[in-house]
CSV table of C-alpha atoms and ligand atoms in Angstrom, one decimal:
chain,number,residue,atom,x,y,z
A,1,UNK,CA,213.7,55.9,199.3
A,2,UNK,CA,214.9,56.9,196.0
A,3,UNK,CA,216.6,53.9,193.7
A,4,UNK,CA,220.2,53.8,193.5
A,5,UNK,CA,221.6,51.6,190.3
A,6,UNK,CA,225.5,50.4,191.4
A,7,UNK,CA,225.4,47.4,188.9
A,8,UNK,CA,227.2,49.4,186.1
A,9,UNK,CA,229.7,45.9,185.1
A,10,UNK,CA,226.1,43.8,184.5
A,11,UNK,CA,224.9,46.4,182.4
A,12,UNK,CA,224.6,50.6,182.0
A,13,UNK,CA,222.2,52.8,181.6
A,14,UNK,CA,221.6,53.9,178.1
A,15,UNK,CA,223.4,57.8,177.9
A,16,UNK,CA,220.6,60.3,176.2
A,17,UNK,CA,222.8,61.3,173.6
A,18,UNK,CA,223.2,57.6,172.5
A,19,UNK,CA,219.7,57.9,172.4
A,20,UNK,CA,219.6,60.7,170.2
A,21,UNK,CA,221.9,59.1,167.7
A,22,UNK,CA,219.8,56.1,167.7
A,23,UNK,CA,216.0,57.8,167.6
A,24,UNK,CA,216.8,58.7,164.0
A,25,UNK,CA,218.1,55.9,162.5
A,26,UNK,CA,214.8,54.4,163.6
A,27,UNK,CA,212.5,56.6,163.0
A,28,UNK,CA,213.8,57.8,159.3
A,29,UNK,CA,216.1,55.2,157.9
A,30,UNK,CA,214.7,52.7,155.9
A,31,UNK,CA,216.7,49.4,154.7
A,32,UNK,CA,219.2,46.3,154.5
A,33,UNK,CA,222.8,47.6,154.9
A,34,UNK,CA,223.9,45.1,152.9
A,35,UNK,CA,221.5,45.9,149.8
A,36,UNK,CA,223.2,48.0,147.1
A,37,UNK,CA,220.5,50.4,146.3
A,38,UNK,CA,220.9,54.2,147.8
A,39,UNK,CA,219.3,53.1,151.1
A,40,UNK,CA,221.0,50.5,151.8
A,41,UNK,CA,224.3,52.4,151.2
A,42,UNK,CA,222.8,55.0,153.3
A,43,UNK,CA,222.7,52.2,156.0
A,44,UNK,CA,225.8,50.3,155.4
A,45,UNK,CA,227.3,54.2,155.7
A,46,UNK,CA,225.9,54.7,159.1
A,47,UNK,CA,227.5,51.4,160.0
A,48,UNK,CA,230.7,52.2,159.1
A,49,UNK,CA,231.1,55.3,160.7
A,50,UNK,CA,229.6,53.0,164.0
A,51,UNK,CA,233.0,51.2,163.1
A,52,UNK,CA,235.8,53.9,162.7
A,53,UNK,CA,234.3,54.7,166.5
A,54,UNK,CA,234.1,50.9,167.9
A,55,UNK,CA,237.8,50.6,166.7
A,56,UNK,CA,239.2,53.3,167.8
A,57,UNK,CA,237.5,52.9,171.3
A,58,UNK,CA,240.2,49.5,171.5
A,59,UNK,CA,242.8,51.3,169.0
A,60,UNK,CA,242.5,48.4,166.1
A,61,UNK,CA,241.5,48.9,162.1
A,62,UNK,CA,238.1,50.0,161.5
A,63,UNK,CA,238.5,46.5,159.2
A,64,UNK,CA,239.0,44.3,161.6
A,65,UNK,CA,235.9,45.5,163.6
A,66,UNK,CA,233.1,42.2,163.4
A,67,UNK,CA,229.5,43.4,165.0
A,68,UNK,CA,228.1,40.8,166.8
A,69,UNK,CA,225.3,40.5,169.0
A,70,UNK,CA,227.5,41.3,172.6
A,71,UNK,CA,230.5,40.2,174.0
A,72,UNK,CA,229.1,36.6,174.6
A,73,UNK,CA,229.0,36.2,170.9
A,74,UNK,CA,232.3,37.7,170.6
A,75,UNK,CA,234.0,35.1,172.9
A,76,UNK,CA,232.5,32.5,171.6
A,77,UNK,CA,233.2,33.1,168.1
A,78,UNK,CA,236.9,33.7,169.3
A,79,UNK,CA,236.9,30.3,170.8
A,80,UNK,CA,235.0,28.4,168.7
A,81,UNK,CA,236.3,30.2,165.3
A,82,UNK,CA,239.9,29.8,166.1
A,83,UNK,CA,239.5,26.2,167.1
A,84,UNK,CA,237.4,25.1,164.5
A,85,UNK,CA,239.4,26.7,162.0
A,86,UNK,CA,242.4,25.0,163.4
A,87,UNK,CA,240.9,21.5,163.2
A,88,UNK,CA,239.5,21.9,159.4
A,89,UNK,CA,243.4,23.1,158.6
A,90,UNK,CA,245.4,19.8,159.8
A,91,UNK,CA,242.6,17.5,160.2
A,92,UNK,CA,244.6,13.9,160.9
A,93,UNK,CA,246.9,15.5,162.6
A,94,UNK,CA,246.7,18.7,164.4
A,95,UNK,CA,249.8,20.2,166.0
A,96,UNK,CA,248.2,23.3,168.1
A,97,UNK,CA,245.6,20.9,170.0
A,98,UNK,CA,245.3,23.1,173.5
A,99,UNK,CA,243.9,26.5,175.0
A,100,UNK,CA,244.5,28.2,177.5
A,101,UNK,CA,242.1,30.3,179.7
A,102,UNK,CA,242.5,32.4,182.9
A,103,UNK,CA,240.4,31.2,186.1
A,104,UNK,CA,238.2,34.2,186.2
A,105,UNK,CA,237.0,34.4,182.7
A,106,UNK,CA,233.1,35.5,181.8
A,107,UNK,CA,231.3,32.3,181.4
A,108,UNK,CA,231.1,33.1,177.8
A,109,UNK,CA,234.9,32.0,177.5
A,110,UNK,CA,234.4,30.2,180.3
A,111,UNK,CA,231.6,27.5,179.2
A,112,UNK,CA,232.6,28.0,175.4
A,113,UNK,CA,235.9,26.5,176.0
A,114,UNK,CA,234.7,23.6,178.2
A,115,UNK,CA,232.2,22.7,175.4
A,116,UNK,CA,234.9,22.4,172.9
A,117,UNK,CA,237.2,20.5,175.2
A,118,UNK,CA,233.9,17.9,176.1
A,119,UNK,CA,233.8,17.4,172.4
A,120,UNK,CA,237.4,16.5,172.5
A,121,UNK,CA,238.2,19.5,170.0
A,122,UNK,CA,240.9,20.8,172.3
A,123,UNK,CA,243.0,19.8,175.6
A,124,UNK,CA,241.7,23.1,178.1
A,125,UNK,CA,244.3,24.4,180.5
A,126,UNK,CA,242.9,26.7,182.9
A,127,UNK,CA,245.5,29.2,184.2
A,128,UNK,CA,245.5,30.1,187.7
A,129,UNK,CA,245.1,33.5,189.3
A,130,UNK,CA,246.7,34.9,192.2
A,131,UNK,CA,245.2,35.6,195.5
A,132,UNK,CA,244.6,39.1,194.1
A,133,UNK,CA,242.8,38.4,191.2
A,134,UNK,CA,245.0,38.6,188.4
A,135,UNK,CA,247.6,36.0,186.3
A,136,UNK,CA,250.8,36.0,187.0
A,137,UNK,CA,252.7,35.7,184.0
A,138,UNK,CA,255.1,33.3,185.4
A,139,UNK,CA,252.1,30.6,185.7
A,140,UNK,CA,251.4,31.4,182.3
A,141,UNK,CA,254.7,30.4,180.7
A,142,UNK,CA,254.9,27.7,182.4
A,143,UNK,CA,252.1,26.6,180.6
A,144,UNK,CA,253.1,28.4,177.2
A,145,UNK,CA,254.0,25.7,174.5
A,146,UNK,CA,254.1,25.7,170.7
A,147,UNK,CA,251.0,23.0,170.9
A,148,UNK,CA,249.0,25.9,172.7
A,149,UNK,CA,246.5,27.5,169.9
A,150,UNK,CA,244.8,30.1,171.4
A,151,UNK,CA,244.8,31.7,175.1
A,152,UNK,CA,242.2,33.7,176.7
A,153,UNK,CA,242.6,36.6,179.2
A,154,UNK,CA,240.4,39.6,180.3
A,155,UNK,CA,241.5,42.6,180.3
A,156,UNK,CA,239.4,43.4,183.2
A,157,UNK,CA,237.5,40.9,185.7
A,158,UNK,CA,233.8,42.3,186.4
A,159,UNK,CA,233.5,41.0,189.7
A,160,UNK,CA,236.8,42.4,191.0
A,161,UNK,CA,237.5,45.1,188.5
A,162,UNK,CA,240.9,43.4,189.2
A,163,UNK,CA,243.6,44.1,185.7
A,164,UNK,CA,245.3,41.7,184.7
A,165,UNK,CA,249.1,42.3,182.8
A,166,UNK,CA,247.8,41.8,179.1
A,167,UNK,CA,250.8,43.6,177.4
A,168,UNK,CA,253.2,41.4,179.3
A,169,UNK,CA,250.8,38.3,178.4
A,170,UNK,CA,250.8,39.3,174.8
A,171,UNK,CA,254.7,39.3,174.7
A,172,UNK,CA,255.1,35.3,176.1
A,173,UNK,CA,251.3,34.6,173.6
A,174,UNK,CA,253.1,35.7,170.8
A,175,UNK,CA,256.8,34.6,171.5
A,176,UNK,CA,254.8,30.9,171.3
A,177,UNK,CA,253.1,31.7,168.0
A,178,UNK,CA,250.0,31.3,169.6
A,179,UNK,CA,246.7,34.0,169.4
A,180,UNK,CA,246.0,35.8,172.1
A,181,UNK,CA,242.3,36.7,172.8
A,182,UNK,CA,241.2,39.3,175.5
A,183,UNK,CA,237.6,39.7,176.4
A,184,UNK,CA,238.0,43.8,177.0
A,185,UNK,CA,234.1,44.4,177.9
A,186,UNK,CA,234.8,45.7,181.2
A,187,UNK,CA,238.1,47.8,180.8
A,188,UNK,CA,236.6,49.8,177.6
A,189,UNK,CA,235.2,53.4,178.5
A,190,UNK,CA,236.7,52.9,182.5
A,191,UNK,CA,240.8,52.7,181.3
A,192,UNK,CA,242.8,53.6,178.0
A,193,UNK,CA,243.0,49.6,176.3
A,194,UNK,CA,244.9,49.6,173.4
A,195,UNK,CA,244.8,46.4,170.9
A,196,UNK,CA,247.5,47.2,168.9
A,197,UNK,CA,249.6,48.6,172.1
A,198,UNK,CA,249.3,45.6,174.4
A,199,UNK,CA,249.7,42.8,171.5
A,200,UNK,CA,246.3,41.4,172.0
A,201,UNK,CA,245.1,39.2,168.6
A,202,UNK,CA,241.2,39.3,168.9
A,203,UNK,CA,239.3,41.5,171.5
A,204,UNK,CA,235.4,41.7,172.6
A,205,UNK,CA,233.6,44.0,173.7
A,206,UNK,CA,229.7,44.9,174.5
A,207,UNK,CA,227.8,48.1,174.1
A,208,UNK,CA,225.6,47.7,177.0
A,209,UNK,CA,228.9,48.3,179.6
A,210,UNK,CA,229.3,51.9,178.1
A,211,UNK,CA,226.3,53.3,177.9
A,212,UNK,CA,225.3,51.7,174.6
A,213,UNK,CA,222.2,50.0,173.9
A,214,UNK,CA,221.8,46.0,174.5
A,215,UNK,CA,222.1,43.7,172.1
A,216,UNK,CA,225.1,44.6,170.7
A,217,UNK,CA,229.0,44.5,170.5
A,218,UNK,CA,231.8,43.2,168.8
A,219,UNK,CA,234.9,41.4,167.9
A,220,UNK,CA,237.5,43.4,167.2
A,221,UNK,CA,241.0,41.1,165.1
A,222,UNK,CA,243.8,41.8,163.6
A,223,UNK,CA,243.8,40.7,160.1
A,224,UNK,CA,246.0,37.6,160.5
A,225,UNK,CA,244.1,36.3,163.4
A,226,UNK,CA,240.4,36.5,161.9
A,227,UNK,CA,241.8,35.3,158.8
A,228,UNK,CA,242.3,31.8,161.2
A,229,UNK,CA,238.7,31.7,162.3
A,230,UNK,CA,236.1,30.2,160.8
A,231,UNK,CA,231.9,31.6,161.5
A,232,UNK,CA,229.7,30.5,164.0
A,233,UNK,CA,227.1,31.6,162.1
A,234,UNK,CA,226.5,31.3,158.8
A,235,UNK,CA,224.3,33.0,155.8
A,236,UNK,CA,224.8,36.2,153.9
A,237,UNK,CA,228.7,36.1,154.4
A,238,UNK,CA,228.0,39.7,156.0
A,239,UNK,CA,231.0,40.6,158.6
A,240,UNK,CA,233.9,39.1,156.4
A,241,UNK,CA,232.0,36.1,156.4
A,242,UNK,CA,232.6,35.8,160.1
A,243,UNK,CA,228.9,36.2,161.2
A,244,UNK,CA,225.8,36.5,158.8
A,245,UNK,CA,222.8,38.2,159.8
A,246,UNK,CA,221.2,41.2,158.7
A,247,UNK,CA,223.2,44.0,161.1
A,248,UNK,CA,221.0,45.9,163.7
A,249,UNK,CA,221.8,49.6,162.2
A,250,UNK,CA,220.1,51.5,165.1
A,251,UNK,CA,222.0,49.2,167.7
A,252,UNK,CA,225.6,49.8,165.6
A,253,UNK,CA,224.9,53.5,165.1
A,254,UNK,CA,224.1,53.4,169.3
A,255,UNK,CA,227.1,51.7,169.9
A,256,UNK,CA,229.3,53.5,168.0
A,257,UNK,CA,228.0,57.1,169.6
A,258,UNK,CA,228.9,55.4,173.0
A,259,UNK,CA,232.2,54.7,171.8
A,260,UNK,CA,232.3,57.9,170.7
A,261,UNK,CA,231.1,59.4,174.3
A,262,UNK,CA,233.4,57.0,176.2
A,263,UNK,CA,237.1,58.4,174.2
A,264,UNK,CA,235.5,61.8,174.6
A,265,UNK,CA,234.8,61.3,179.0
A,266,UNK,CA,238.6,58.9,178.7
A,267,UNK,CA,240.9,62.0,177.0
A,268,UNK,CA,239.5,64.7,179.9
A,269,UNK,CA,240.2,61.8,182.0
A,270,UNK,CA,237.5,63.5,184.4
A,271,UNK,CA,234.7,60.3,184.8
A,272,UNK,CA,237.7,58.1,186.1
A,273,UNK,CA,238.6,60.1,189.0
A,274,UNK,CA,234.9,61.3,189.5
A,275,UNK,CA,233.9,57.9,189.8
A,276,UNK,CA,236.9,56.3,191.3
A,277,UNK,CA,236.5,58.9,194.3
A,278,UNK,CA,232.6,58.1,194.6
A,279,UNK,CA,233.4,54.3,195.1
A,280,UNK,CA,236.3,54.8,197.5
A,281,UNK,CA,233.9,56.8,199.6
A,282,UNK,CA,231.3,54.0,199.3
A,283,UNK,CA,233.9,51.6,200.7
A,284,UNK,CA,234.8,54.3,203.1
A,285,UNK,CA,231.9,55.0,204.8
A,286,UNK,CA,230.8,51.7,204.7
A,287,UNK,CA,233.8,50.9,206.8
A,288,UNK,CA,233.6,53.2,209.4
A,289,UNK,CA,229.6,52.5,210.0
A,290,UNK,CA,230.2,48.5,209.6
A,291,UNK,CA,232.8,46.1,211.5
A,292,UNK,CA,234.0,43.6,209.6
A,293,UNK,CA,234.3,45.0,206.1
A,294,UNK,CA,236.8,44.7,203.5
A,295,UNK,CA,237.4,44.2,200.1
A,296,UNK,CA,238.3,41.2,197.1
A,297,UNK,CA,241.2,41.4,195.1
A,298,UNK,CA,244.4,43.6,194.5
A,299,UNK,CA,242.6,47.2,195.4
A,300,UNK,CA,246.1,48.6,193.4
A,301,UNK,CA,245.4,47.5,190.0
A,302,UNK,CA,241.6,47.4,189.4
A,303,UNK,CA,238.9,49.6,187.7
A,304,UNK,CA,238.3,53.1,189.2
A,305,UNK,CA,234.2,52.1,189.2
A,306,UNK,CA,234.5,48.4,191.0
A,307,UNK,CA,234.6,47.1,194.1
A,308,UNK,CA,233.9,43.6,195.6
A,309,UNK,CA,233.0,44.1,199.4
A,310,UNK,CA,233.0,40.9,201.9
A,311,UNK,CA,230.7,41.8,204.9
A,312,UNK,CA,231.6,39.2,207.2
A,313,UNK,CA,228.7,37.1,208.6
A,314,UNK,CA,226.1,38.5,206.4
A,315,UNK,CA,225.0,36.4,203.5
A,316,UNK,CA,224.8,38.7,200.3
A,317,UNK,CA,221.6,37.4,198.7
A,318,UNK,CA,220.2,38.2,201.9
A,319,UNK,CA,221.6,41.7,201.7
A,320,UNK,CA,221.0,42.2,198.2
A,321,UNK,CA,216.9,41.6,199.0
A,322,UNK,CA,217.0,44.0,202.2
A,323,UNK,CA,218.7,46.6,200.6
A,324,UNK,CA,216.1,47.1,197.8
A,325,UNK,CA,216.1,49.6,196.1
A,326,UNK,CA,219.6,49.8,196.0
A,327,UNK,CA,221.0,48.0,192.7
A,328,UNK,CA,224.1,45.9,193.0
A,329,UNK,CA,225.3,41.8,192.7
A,330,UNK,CA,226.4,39.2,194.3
A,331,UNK,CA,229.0,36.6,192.2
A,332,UNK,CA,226.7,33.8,193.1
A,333,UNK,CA,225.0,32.0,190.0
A,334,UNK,CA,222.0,29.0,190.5
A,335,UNK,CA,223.0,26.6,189.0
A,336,UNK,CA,220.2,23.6,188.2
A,337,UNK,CA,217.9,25.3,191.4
A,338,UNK,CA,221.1,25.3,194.2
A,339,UNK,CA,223.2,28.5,194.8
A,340,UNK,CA,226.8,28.4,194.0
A,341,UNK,CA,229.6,31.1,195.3
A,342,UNK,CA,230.9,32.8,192.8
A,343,UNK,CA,234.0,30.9,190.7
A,344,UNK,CA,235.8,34.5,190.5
A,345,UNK,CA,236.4,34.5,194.1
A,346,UNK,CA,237.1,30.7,194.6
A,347,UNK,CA,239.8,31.2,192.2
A,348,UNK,CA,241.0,33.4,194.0
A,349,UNK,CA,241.4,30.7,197.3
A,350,UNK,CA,238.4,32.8,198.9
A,351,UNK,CA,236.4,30.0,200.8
A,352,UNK,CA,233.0,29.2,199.9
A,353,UNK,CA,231.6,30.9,203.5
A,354,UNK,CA,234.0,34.3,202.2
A,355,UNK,CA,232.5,34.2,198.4
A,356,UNK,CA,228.5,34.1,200.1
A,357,UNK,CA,229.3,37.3,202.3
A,358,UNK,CA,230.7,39.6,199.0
A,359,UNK,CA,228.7,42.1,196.7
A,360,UNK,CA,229.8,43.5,194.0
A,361,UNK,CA,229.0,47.5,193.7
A,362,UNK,CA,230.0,48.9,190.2
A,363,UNK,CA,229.6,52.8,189.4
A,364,UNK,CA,229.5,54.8,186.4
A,365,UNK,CA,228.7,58.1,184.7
A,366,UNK,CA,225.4,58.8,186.4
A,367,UNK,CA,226.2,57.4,189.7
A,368,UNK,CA,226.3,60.7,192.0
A,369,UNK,CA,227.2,61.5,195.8
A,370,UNK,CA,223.5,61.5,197.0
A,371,UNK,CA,223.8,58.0,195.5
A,372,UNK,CA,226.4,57.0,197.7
A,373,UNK,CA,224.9,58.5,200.5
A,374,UNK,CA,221.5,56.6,200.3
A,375,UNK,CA,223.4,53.3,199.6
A,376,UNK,CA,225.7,53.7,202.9
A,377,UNK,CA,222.5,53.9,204.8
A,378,UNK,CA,220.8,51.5,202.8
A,379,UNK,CA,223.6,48.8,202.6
A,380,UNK,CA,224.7,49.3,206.5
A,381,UNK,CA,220.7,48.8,207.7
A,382,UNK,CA,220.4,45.6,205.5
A,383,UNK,CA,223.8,44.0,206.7
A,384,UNK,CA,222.7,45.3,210.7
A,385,UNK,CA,219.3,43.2,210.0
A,386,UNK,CA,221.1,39.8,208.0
A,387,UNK,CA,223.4,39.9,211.1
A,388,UNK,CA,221.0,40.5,213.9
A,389,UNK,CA,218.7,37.5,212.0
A,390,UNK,CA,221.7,34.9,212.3
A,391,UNK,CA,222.2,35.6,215.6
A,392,UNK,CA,218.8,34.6,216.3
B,1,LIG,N1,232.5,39.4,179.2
B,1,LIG,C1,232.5,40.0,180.4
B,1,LIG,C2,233.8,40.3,181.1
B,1,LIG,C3,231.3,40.5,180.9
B,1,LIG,O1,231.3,41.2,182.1
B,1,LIG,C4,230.1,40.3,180.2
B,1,LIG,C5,228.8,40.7,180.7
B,1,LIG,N2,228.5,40.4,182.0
B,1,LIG,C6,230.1,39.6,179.0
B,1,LIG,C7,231.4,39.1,178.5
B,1,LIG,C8,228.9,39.3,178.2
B,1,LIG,O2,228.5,40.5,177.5
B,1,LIG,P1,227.1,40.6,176.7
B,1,LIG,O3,226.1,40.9,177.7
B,1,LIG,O4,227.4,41.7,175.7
B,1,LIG,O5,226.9,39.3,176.0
């Protein structure tokens, strides 16, 4: 049976023509982008263009654009900048001393904020979601005060694909004066996100989810919110001075290409609704060949390429195994050697027993209908077998 990859929100395949763009940069360029010789400008060149592309992909300044090694580093230099930054400004006495962060968050807000609220940098508030997925605003303000520094919200949840209301978010962040930061990885390239548009302060975002090579992505920040961060790493002072390091050229020329790709698939607005119908079929099918199967989350106001499926009585790691080589996750992370559902869904009041029986199956732009057709049969045989074996 032929391999079908339906894990596009843990990472994408690279797109050929963000190969091509790449293959040259590595094979003929030569040089530091930050050295001032006629390489080097050649390089620090091909790295700007990479960021007219990145910030137009989230509509902010090609300025404000910060290349970082993925979104992880993006978060946590959100986090970790803005607080930091904070406490070297009123040391003694600091007036802004909380953050806020939604229940479904990536672990890299997730942990990042929990780390500086262990060291006692910050008072964490973690803001609740509804039984959809998503945060209601109304919980939010009721948190909302003029002590609150910084608040972090996804645009997009990768386990759900569930949206949550950022421009309405923005409006209550800012009324407060504090900075709102949205971890966009998995909205870019599926939905039209605009920075600027929904009011968002600071926004990451990761190559590898659109088609883009690994290893790199990016903090995207208005110029009065970097302004109040200080580097987690430091050097060279490349990036603003917001994160030293030597850039990876090939990886920023790559990334930039697949922004490039992912405006040019968004304004046809044809991979949305190709996709969107592939994975309602998947769901479909599914359904009428399986009892027992529905979905996570508010199914109105989620990606077009995502869906979290509970098959009921069949544990999904079990699943996931039998239905090799089909390509697609379960929520669940080991933690220290034991299994734990995934948080996403226990936020969401799914019980432990409900989080165990979900996989999440995420398209893109080369998923096809034979792919969906060899899934269907793979998934249903695999959940028929974890069923029959817990009946035994
Ligand atoms: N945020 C979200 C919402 C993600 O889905 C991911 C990747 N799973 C990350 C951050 C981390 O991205 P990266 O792999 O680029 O570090």
């Amino acid at each position: 049976m032929s391999e079908v990859y339906l894990d596009y929100n843990a990472s994408a395949p690279l797109d050929p023509r963000v190969m091509d763009a790449m293959v040259p940069v590595l094979r003929e360029s030569v040089g530091n982008a930050s050295s001032v010789h006629r390489f080097g400008r050649r390089q620090a060149a091909a790295v700007n263009d990479a960021r007219d592309l990145v910030s137009a992909l989230v509509g902010g300044r090609a300025s404000g654009v910060v290349f970082t090694s993925g979104a992880t580093e993006a978060n946590n230099l959100a986090l970790r900048g803005a607080v930091d930054f904070a406490v070297a400004a009123n040391t003694g006495k600091q007036r802004r001393q909380r953050i806020l962060i939604s229940a479904v968050e990536h672990s890299s807000v997730s942990q990042t904020a929990g780390w500086l609220s262990d060291r006692g940098l910050v008072k964490l508030d973690v803001i609740g979601v509804t039984e959809g997925g998503y945060v209601d605003s109304n919980v939010l303000v009721g948190l909302l005060d003029d002590d609150v520094l910084l608040v972090s919200v996804m645009a997009a949840n990768s386990e759900t694909g569930v949206l949550n209301p950022i421009t309405e978010i923005a409006e209550h962040v800012r009324t407060s004066g504090a900075i709102l930061h949205c971890d966009a990885t998995q909205i870019v390239g599926r939905l039209p996100f605009d920075m600027n548009a929904s009011g968002a302060d600071l926004v990451s975002v990761s190559s590898h989810k659109i088609c883009g090579p690994g290893g790199v992505g990016a903090l995207i920040g208005t110029h009065r919110a970097l302004q109040q961060l200080e580097p987690v790493l430091y050097g060279g002072g490349h990036e603003r001075g917001l994160r030293s390091g030597s850039l990876n050229v090939a990886g920023i020329v790559g990334f930039g290409e697949a922004a490039r790709l992912a405006m040019q698939e968004q304004e046809q607005g044809l991979e949305a609704i190709r996709v969107s119908a592939l994975r309602d079929s998947l769901v479909e099918r599914l359904q009428s060949n399986l009892a027992g199967v529905s979905q996570n989350g508010d199914t109105s106001r989620r990606l077009p390429n995502t869906a979290s499926i509970r098959f009921e009585g069949a544990d999904a790691e079990a699943v996931v195994v039998n239905m090799d080589p089909i390509a697609a996750s379960t929520g669940s992370a080991c933690n220290a050697g034991s299994i734990e559902p995934s948080e996403v869904l226990l936020a969401m009041g799914l019980s432990r027993e409900t989080a165990f029986e979900s996989i999440r199956f995420s398209l893109g732009r080369f998923t096809t209908e034979a792919d969906i057709s060899t899934a269907v049969e793979s998934v249903a045989k695999a959940i028929t077998r974890v069923r029959a074996l817990k009946q035994v």
